[in-house]
Amino acid sequence: MAARHVVTLDQRRKLRRVDVERAPRIGLIRPTRQGFQVSIRLHKGQTPEDYVRVLDKLAHAWRVHSVRLASWEPGRIVLVATLTDPLAKVPFPAAPDGLLRVRVGLLDTGEPFVIDFRTVPHWMIVGATQSGKSNLINALFVGLAPQPVALVGFDLKGGVELAPYERRLSALATERAECIALLADLIGVIKDRMALCRTYRVRNIWQPGLPDAERPIPIVLLVDEVAELFLMADKKKEQEEVSALATRLLRVAQIGRAFGIYLVVCGQRIGSDLGSGVTALRAQLTGRICHKVNDEETAKMALGDMDPAALAAARKIPASMPGTSVVIGADGRWRRMRSAYVSENEADAAADTWTHLAPSWEDLTGRASADPVDASDVTPEELAEFSASTSA
């Protein structure tokens, strides 16, 4: 008969349920520019999530604007308290911050918020009317316009939203059929760049093995009101067109990063009711920016699959602070952000100033836009061939 293990008194104590509401063991308090930070040692059985759940309570108890979890390690966390709201005013304008990097606003940590396409290639931006979504696009455009970057626009609202940028755009599509044609051209560009990378045995256009003289220009695709791309008034007549568009847009999102093609997908409302194409596209859009929205489904599409706490924070964005949003970037953690104010006149002036940097669509794609193009997608066989050749 097997001997039974004897549970010691110390083990019995460790097995008892730990009360996570016990007062924190506060360590050294250090001042910061916006308030202070404090180190806290966790009790046995506690986790950082136990404190995340009560950050609002701590803010009220400490009489500060907000408290957030800054970092953690086993048995220890660091909380940062902010005395006043740093997003009350953004003290600097939107500006370039390097190639494919744009400083567009201010984080609630007091640090600038930079959209970096080299780190996070594709972005989803949602927001209701007057939430600040269009202002953020203005800020992004003003930062990209002076850079050696090609800009392409999809605007199914007759082009009125992207009209101030048109002189700096290499192409602007205002009808679904035009979007499909431009996506076919972009897939052709991907194939050309794939062949270039294969020739020099590199995996993407940024690797040093590709000569600078051969390095193609990056392309940023701005999609305004993405819901208009997928809406169907007559499902029988439009199903095939929407399916073709969804497939090509998803293909560009999946493999465009390695070949210098980046997406910014915007909308007032984005929901699963628009079809599986939207849900599949969302999975490719790692960067998320959610302003105040009118429906819960859009907030869930933007943040729900990333962090439930971010979703709760987005619901609390006040209408009195346009431009404020919840962002999820390279580190996968959410922050509050407010974009710098950029008027339409400033965006229009940027388009005028930098119009000479816009390559023609014919030069960009290597073909005349009126000529027939190969609209077939990049096939799995072509991808496998490319991967094999670059890894050899």
GROMACS .gro file of C-alpha atoms in nm:
model
  392
    1MET     CA    1   0.000   0.000   0.000
    2ALA     CA    2   0.145   0.335  -0.107
    3ALA     CA    3   0.238   0.576   0.169
    4ARG     CA    4   0.032   0.891   0.189
    5HIS     CA    5   0.201   1.231   0.161
    6VAL     CA    6   0.172   1.436   0.478
    7VAL     CA    7   0.073   1.799   0.417
    8THR     CA    8   0.275   2.027   0.642
    9LEU     CA    9   0.132   2.329   0.823
   10ASP     CA   10   0.327   2.565   0.596
   11GLN     CA   11   0.181   2.399   0.285
   12ARG     CA   12  -0.170   2.428   0.430
   13ARG     CA   13  -0.118   2.802   0.474
   14LYS     CA   14  -0.003   2.842   0.114
   15LEU     CA   15  -0.311   2.656  -0.012
   16ARG     CA   16  -0.548   2.899   0.156
   17ARG     CA   17  -0.726   3.155  -0.064
   18VAL     CA   18  -0.535   3.482  -0.079
   19ASP     CA   19  -0.736   3.800  -0.028
   20VAL     CA   20  -0.633   4.028  -0.318
   21GLU     CA   21  -0.797   4.333  -0.157
   22ARG     CA   22  -0.525   4.355   0.104
   23ALA     CA   23  -0.350   4.692   0.127
   24PRO     CA   24  -0.052   4.715  -0.113
   25ARG     CA   25   0.301   4.709   0.022
   26ILE     CA   26   0.423   5.042  -0.114
   27GLY     CA   27   0.789   5.089  -0.189
   28LEU     CA   28   0.989   5.389  -0.304
   29ILE     CA   29   0.791   5.683  -0.450
   30ARG     CA   30   0.964   5.876  -0.731
   31PRO     CA   31   0.843   6.205  -0.884
   32THR     CA   32   0.778   6.227  -1.260
   33ARG     CA   33   0.695   6.518  -1.493
   34GLN     CA   34   0.322   6.447  -1.469
   35GLY     CA   35   0.302   6.310  -1.114
   36PHE     CA   36   0.482   6.020  -0.946
   37GLN     CA   37   0.552   5.650  -0.977
   38VAL     CA   38   0.551   5.396  -0.700
   39SER     CA   39   0.689   5.044  -0.668
   40ILE     CA   40   0.458   4.786  -0.507
   41ARG     CA   41   0.546   4.439  -0.379
   42LEU     CA   42   0.273   4.184  -0.438
   43HIS     CA   43   0.131   3.962  -0.166
   44LYS     CA   44   0.145   3.588  -0.221
   45GLY     CA   45  -0.116   3.484  -0.473
   46GLN     CA   46  -0.158   3.831  -0.620
   47THR     CA   47  -0.099   3.913  -0.988
   48PRO     CA   48  -0.065   4.244  -1.179
   49GLU     CA   49  -0.423   4.194  -1.305
   50ASP     CA   50  -0.550   4.227  -0.949
   51TYR     CA   51  -0.424   4.586  -0.949
   52VAL     CA   52  -0.535   4.661  -1.305
   53ARG     CA   53  -0.893   4.595  -1.192
   54VAL     CA   54  -0.873   4.860  -0.918
   55LEU     CA   55  -0.674   5.137  -1.089
   56ASP     CA   56  -0.977   5.368  -1.084
   57LYS     CA   57  -1.017   5.309  -0.711
   58LEU     CA   58  -0.650   5.392  -0.655
   59ALA     CA   59  -0.685   5.713  -0.858
   60HIS     CA   60  -0.973   5.828  -0.636
   61ALA     CA   61  -0.794   5.719  -0.319
   62TRP     CA   62  -0.475   5.903  -0.416
   63ARG     CA   63  -0.673   6.203  -0.554
   64VAL     CA   64  -0.501   6.203  -0.892
   65HIS     CA   65  -0.629   6.211  -1.251
   66SER     CA   66  -0.534   5.851  -1.335
   67VAL     CA   67  -0.320   5.556  -1.232
   68ARG     CA   68  -0.179   5.302  -1.479
   69LEU     CA   69   0.037   4.991  -1.464
   70ALA     CA   70   0.375   5.086  -1.615
   71SER     CA   71   0.573   4.763  -1.575
   72TRP     CA   72   0.589   4.443  -1.380
   73GLU     CA   73   0.818   4.157  -1.283
   74PRO     CA   74   0.755   3.853  -1.062
   75GLY     CA   75   0.639   3.976  -0.722
   76ARG     CA   76   0.665   4.345  -0.808
   77ILE     CA   77   0.482   4.609  -1.014
   78VAL     CA   78   0.532   4.977  -1.088
   79LEU     CA   79   0.231   5.211  -1.093
   80VAL     CA   80   0.242   5.561  -1.243
   81ALA     CA   81   0.005   5.833  -1.117
   82THR     CA   82  -0.080   6.137  -1.331
   83LEU     CA   83  -0.193   6.446  -1.142
   84THR     CA   84  -0.367   6.622  -1.435
   85ASP     CA   85  -0.483   6.510  -1.779
   86PRO     CA   86  -0.186   6.546  -2.019
   87LEU     CA   87  -0.426   6.524  -2.315
   88ALA     CA   88  -0.601   6.852  -2.232
   89LYS     CA   89  -0.377   7.012  -2.495
   90VAL     CA   90  -0.128   6.871  -2.748
   91PRO     CA   91   0.172   7.107  -2.730
   92PHE     CA   92   0.333   7.023  -3.066
   93PRO     CA   93   0.220   6.994  -3.431
   94ALA     CA   94   0.206   6.679  -3.640
   95ALA     CA   95   0.538   6.622  -3.815
   96PRO     CA   96   0.756   6.361  -3.989
   97ASP     CA   97   0.976   6.156  -3.756
   98GLY     CA   98   1.183   5.962  -4.009
   99LEU     CA   99   1.099   5.755  -4.315
  100LEU     CA  100   0.747   5.613  -4.282
  101ARG     CA  101   0.725   5.756  -3.930
  102VAL     CA  102   0.484   6.037  -3.835
  103ARG     CA  103   0.438   6.202  -3.497
  104VAL     CA  104   0.062   6.250  -3.492
  105GLY     CA  105  -0.026   6.319  -3.129
  106LEU     CA  106   0.037   6.283  -2.758
  107LEU     CA  107  -0.001   5.977  -2.534
  108ASP     CA  108  -0.143   5.994  -2.184
  109THR     CA  109   0.209   5.915  -2.062
  110GLY     CA  110   0.320   6.258  -2.189
  111GLU     CA  111   0.521   6.103  -2.473
  112PRO     CA  112   0.462   6.168  -2.845
  113PHE     CA  113   0.260   5.907  -3.033
  114VAL     CA  114   0.433   5.800  -3.353
  115ILE     CA  115   0.278   5.590  -3.630
  116ASP     CA  116   0.568   5.384  -3.762
  117PHE     CA  117   0.478   5.178  -4.068
  118ARG     CA  118   0.809   4.992  -4.062
  119THR     CA  119   0.717   4.853  -3.718
  120VAL     CA  120   0.337   4.830  -3.750
  121PRO     CA  121   0.258   4.817  -4.123
  122HIS     CA  122  -0.123   4.830  -4.128
  123TRP     CA  123  -0.364   5.042  -3.920
  124MET     CA  124  -0.737   5.053  -3.848
  125ILE     CA  125  -0.879   5.393  -3.749
  126VAL     CA  126  -1.244   5.421  -3.642
  127GLY     CA  127  -1.449   5.710  -3.512
  128ALA     CA  128  -1.790   5.872  -3.537
  129THR     CA  129  -1.859   6.211  -3.694
  130GLN     CA  130  -1.684   6.490  -3.502
  131SER     CA  131  -1.474   6.238  -3.305
  132GLY     CA  132  -1.145   6.353  -3.458
  133LYS     CA  133  -1.089   6.072  -3.708
  134SER     CA  134  -1.057   6.307  -4.007
  135ASN     CA  135  -0.821   6.530  -3.811
  136LEU     CA  136  -0.596   6.231  -3.742
  137ILE     CA  137  -0.589   6.147  -4.113
  138ASN     CA  138  -0.494   6.511  -4.180
  139ALA     CA  139  -0.209   6.479  -3.929
  140LEU     CA  140  -0.091   6.154  -4.087
  141PHE     CA  141  -0.104   6.304  -4.436
  142VAL     CA  142   0.088   6.619  -4.334
  143GLY     CA  143   0.360   6.396  -4.191
  144LEU     CA  144   0.380   6.166  -4.495
  145ALA     CA  145   0.354   6.433  -4.768
  146PRO     CA  146   0.718   6.556  -4.741
  147GLN     CA  147   0.857   6.202  -4.742
  148PRO     CA  148   0.965   5.994  -5.046
  149VAL     CA  149   0.647   5.791  -5.025
  150ALA     CA  150   0.371   5.726  -5.279
  151LEU     CA  151   0.017   5.787  -5.150
  152VAL     CA  152  -0.295   5.620  -5.289
  153GLY     CA  153  -0.653   5.693  -5.183
  154PHE     CA  154  -0.982   5.500  -5.181
  155ASP     CA  155  -1.273   5.735  -5.110
  156LEU     CA  156  -1.621   5.610  -5.200
  157LYS     CA  157  -1.782   5.930  -5.073
  158GLY     CA  158  -1.722   6.082  -5.414
  159GLY     CA  159  -1.367   6.177  -5.319
  160VAL     CA  160  -1.475   6.459  -5.087
  161GLU     CA  161  -1.287   6.329  -4.782
  162LEU     CA  162  -0.951   6.288  -4.956
  163ALA     CA  163  -0.997   6.582  -5.195
  164PRO     CA  164  -0.754   6.810  -5.004
  165TYR     CA  165  -0.478   6.550  -5.062
  166GLU     CA  166  -0.544   6.480  -5.430
  167ARG     CA  167  -0.249   6.675  -5.575
  168ARG     CA  168  -0.011   6.469  -5.358
  169LEU     CA  169  -0.181   6.137  -5.437
  170SER     CA  170  -0.054   5.911  -5.713
  171ALA     CA  171  -0.405   5.771  -5.761
  172LEU     CA  172  -0.752   5.829  -5.617
  173ALA     CA  173  -1.042   5.583  -5.661
  174THR     CA  174  -1.396   5.705  -5.594
  175GLU     CA  175  -1.590   5.402  -5.725
  176ARG     CA  176  -1.571   5.037  -5.624
  177ALA     CA  177  -1.470   4.931  -5.977
  178GLU     CA  178  -1.182   5.181  -5.969
  179CYS     CA  179  -1.068   5.038  -5.633
  180ILE     CA  180  -1.066   4.687  -5.780
  181ALA     CA  181  -0.856   4.806  -6.076
  182LEU     CA  182  -0.605   4.984  -5.851
  183LEU     CA  183  -0.579   4.678  -5.626
  184ALA     CA  184  -0.506   4.467  -5.934
  185ASP     CA  185  -0.228   4.712  -6.020
  186LEU     CA  186  -0.091   4.689  -5.665
  187ILE     CA  187  -0.084   4.311  -5.687
  188GLY     CA  188   0.113   4.354  -6.008
  189VAL     CA  189   0.354   4.582  -5.819
  190ILE     CA  190   0.391   4.314  -5.551
  191LYS     CA  191   0.479   4.056  -5.815
  192ASP     CA  192   0.740   4.289  -5.969
  193ARG     CA  193   0.895   4.360  -5.629
  194MET     CA  194   0.885   3.993  -5.541
  195ALA     CA  195   1.089   3.919  -5.853
  196LEU     CA  196   1.333   4.199  -5.761
  197CYS     CA  197   1.383   4.060  -5.410
  198ARG     CA  198   1.425   3.710  -5.551
  199THR     CA  199   1.696   3.837  -5.787
  200TYR     CA  200   1.898   3.981  -5.498
  201ARG     CA  201   1.808   3.699  -5.257
  202VAL     CA  202   1.651   3.925  -4.994
  203ARG     CA  203   1.325   3.872  -4.806
  204ASN     CA  204   1.201   4.231  -4.822
  205ILE     CA  205   1.286   4.562  -4.987
  206TRP     CA  206   1.452   4.700  -4.674
  207GLN     CA  207   1.731   4.446  -4.638
  208PRO     CA  208   2.084   4.580  -4.707
  209GLY     CA  209   2.141   4.316  -4.977
  210LEU     CA  210   1.915   4.518  -5.207
  211PRO     CA  211   2.110   4.812  -5.362
  212ASP     CA  212   1.973   5.155  -5.276
  213ALA     CA  213   1.943   5.236  -5.646
  214GLU     CA  214   1.708   4.938  -5.686
  215ARG     CA  215   1.502   4.998  -5.374
  216PRO     CA  216   1.140   5.077  -5.477
  217ILE     CA  217   0.940   5.363  -5.331
  218PRO     CA  218   0.707   5.272  -5.040
  219ILE     CA  219   0.331   5.297  -5.103
  220VAL     CA  220   0.074   5.394  -4.838
  221LEU     CA  221  -0.290   5.316  -4.923
  222LEU     CA  222  -0.546   5.535  -4.742
  223VAL     CA  223  -0.895   5.378  -4.736
  224ASP     CA  224  -1.171   5.610  -4.618
  225GLU     CA  225  -1.511   5.469  -4.512
  226VAL     CA  226  -1.419   5.105  -4.561
  227ALA     CA  227  -1.784   5.003  -4.503
  228GLU     CA  228  -1.874   5.154  -4.840
  229LEU     CA  229  -1.644   4.902  -5.008
  230PHE     CA  230  -1.841   4.608  -4.868
  231LEU     CA  231  -2.200   4.735  -4.859
  232MET     CA  232  -2.434   4.576  -5.115
  233ALA     CA  233  -2.767   4.724  -5.223
  234ASP     CA  234  -2.831   4.426  -5.454
  235LYS     CA  235  -2.653   4.115  -5.330
  236LYS     CA  236  -2.705   3.920  -5.653
  237LYS     CA  237  -2.553   4.191  -5.871
  238GLU     CA  238  -2.278   4.313  -5.639
  239GLN     CA  239  -2.165   3.992  -5.465
  240GLU     CA  240  -1.899   3.909  -5.724
  241GLU     CA  241  -1.761   4.264  -5.727
  242VAL     CA  242  -1.740   4.283  -5.348
  243SER     CA  243  -1.581   3.939  -5.330
  244ALA     CA  244  -1.312   4.039  -5.582
  245LEU     CA  245  -1.239   4.358  -5.391
  246ALA     CA  246  -1.224   4.183  -5.053
  247THR     CA  247  -0.990   3.913  -5.184
  248ARG     CA  248  -0.747   4.158  -5.342
  249LEU     CA  249  -0.745   4.396  -5.047
  250LEU     CA  250  -0.680   4.107  -4.810
  251ARG     CA  251  -0.401   3.979  -5.035
  252VAL     CA  252  -0.233   4.321  -5.036
  253ALA     CA  253  -0.260   4.335  -4.656
  254GLN     CA  254  -0.118   3.985  -4.609
  255ILE     CA  255   0.195   4.017  -4.821
  256GLY     CA  256   0.233   4.388  -4.892
  257ARG     CA  257   0.451   4.468  -4.591
  258ALA     CA  258   0.762   4.290  -4.720
  259PHE     CA  259   0.735   4.480  -5.048
  260GLY     CA  260   0.675   4.829  -4.908
  261ILE     CA  261   0.296   4.854  -4.931
  262TYR     CA  262   0.109   4.970  -4.620
  263LEU     CA  263  -0.259   5.018  -4.534
  264VAL     CA  264  -0.455   5.273  -4.332
  265VAL     CA  265  -0.819   5.159  -4.317
  266CYS     CA  266  -1.068   5.409  -4.174
  267GLY     CA  267  -1.441   5.409  -4.105
  268GLN     CA  268  -1.723   5.545  -3.893
  269ARG     CA  269  -1.871   5.199  -3.858
  270ILE     CA  270  -1.703   4.862  -3.905
  271GLY     CA  271  -1.899   4.553  -3.812
  272SER     CA  272  -1.903   4.179  -3.876
  273ASP     CA  273  -2.234   4.228  -4.058
  274LEU     CA  274  -2.034   4.364  -4.351
  275GLY     CA  275  -1.916   4.011  -4.422
  276SER     CA  276  -1.630   3.773  -4.356
  277GLY     CA  277  -1.399   3.984  -4.574
  278VAL     CA  278  -1.398   4.264  -4.317
  279THR     CA  279  -1.326   4.023  -4.030
  280ALA     CA  280  -1.039   3.864  -4.223
  281LEU     CA  281  -0.899   4.208  -4.308
  282ARG     CA  282  -0.915   4.316  -3.945
  283ALA     CA  283  -0.680   4.034  -3.847
  284GLN     CA  284  -0.412   4.191  -4.068
  285LEU     CA  285  -0.451   4.541  -3.920
  286THR     CA  286  -0.226   4.523  -3.615
  287GLY     CA  287  -0.236   4.892  -3.531
  288ARG     CA  288  -0.570   5.003  -3.385
  289ILE     CA  289  -0.699   5.353  -3.312
  290CYS     CA  290  -1.052   5.391  -3.174
  291HIS     CA  291  -1.209   5.733  -3.126
  292LYS     CA  292  -1.555   5.785  -2.979
  293VAL     CA  293  -1.797   5.564  -3.176
  294ASN     CA  294  -2.175   5.543  -3.190
  295ASP     CA  295  -2.210   5.166  -3.173
  296GLU     CA  296  -2.053   4.900  -2.956
  297GLU     CA  297  -1.989   4.666  -3.251
  298THR     CA  298  -1.740   4.908  -3.410
  299ALA     CA  299  -1.549   4.941  -3.082
  300LYS     CA  300  -1.539   4.563  -3.051
  301MET     CA  301  -1.410   4.527  -3.407
  302ALA     CA  302  -1.132   4.775  -3.332
  303LEU     CA  303  -1.031   4.672  -2.981
  304GLY     CA  304  -1.234   4.373  -2.861
  305ASP     CA  305  -0.996   4.110  -2.994
  306MET     CA  306  -0.693   4.289  -2.850
  307ASP     CA  307  -0.770   4.396  -2.492
  308PRO     CA  308  -1.107   4.414  -2.309
  309ALA     CA  309  -0.972   4.693  -2.090
  310ALA     CA  310  -0.904   4.902  -2.401
  311LEU     CA  311  -1.265   4.850  -2.506
  312ALA     CA  312  -1.388   4.980  -2.170
  313ALA     CA  313  -1.160   5.284  -2.196
  314ALA     CA  314  -1.289   5.367  -2.546
  315ARG     CA  315  -1.647   5.380  -2.416
  316LYS     CA  316  -1.544   5.651  -2.168
  317ILE     CA  317  -1.405   5.894  -2.427
  318PRO     CA  318  -1.593   6.223  -2.373
  319ALA     CA  319  -1.749   6.404  -2.668
  320SER     CA  320  -1.596   6.725  -2.535
  321MET     CA  321  -1.243   6.606  -2.625
  322PRO     CA  322  -1.238   6.545  -3.004
  323GLY     CA  323  -0.922   6.379  -3.127
  324THR     CA  324  -0.898   6.160  -2.816
  325SER     CA  325  -0.871   5.787  -2.885
  326VAL     CA  326  -0.754   5.455  -2.748
  327VAL     CA  327  -0.456   5.318  -2.941
  328ILE     CA  328  -0.285   4.980  -2.957
  329GLY     CA  329   0.055   4.983  -3.125
  330ALA     CA  330   0.377   4.789  -3.149
  331ASP     CA  331   0.391   4.665  -2.789
  332GLY     CA  332   0.033   4.536  -2.794
  333ARG     CA  333  -0.062   4.750  -2.493
  334TRP     CA  334  -0.333   5.016  -2.504
  335ARG     CA  335  -0.294   5.384  -2.429
  336ARG     CA  336  -0.508   5.697  -2.451
  337MET     CA  337  -0.395   5.937  -2.722
  338ARG     CA  338  -0.498   6.274  -2.859
  339SER     CA  339  -0.398   6.380  -3.209
  340ALA     CA  340  -0.250   6.720  -3.287
  341TYR     CA  341  -0.494   6.957  -3.454
  342VAL     CA  342  -0.441   6.983  -3.831
  343SER     CA  343  -0.694   7.183  -4.032
  344GLU     CA  344  -0.804   7.104  -4.387
  345ASN     CA  345  -0.625   7.420  -4.499
  346GLU     CA  346  -0.298   7.285  -4.357
  347ALA     CA  347  -0.351   6.954  -4.534
  348ASP     CA  348  -0.431   7.138  -4.858
  349ALA     CA  349  -0.116   7.349  -4.822
  350ALA     CA  350   0.094   7.035  -4.764
  351ALA     CA  351  -0.048   6.882  -5.081
  352ASP     CA  352   0.044   7.197  -5.276
  353THR     CA  353   0.393   7.215  -5.130
  354TRP     CA  354   0.488   6.851  -5.189
  355THR     CA  355   0.293   6.768  -5.505
  356HIS     CA  356   0.622   6.723  -5.695
  357LEU     CA  357   0.699   6.420  -5.477
  358ALA     CA  358   0.396   6.227  -5.603
  359PRO     CA  359   0.506   5.969  -5.864
  360SER     CA  360   0.261   5.908  -6.145
  361TRP     CA  361   0.060   5.588  -6.126
  362GLU     CA  362   0.209   5.477  -6.459
  363ASP     CA  363   0.566   5.521  -6.327
  364LEU     CA  364   0.476   5.352  -6.000
  365THR     CA  365   0.321   5.044  -6.157
  366GLY     CA  366   0.532   5.027  -6.469
  367ARG     CA  367   0.223   5.020  -6.690
  368ALA     CA  368  -0.033   5.265  -6.825
  369SER     CA  369  -0.348   5.271  -6.615
  370ALA     CA  370  -0.560   5.241  -6.929
  371ASP     CA  371  -0.385   4.922  -7.037
  372PRO     CA  372  -0.527   4.585  -6.935
  373VAL     CA  373  -0.355   4.439  -6.629
  374ASP     CA  374  -0.313   4.093  -6.490
  375ALA     CA  375  -0.573   4.097  -6.214
  376SER     CA  376  -0.483   3.755  -6.077
  377ASP     CA  377  -0.372   3.737  -5.717
  378VAL     CA  378  -0.032   3.632  -5.596
  379THR     CA  379  -0.076   3.257  -5.578
  380PRO     CA  380   0.051   3.031  -5.296
  381GLU     CA  381   0.284   2.872  -5.552
  382GLU     CA  382   0.443   3.209  -5.627
  383LEU     CA  383   0.485   3.280  -5.258
  384ALA     CA  384   0.646   2.940  -5.201
  385GLU     CA  385   0.881   2.996  -5.494
  386PHE     CA  386   0.979   3.338  -5.358
  387SER     CA  387   1.042   3.201  -5.007
  388ALA     CA  388   1.250   2.913  -5.140
  389SER     CA  389   1.465   3.139  -5.359
  390THR     CA  390   1.538   3.393  -5.083
  391SER     CA  391   1.622   3.127  -4.823
  392ALA     CA  392   1.859   2.940  -5.053
   0.00000   0.00000   0.00000
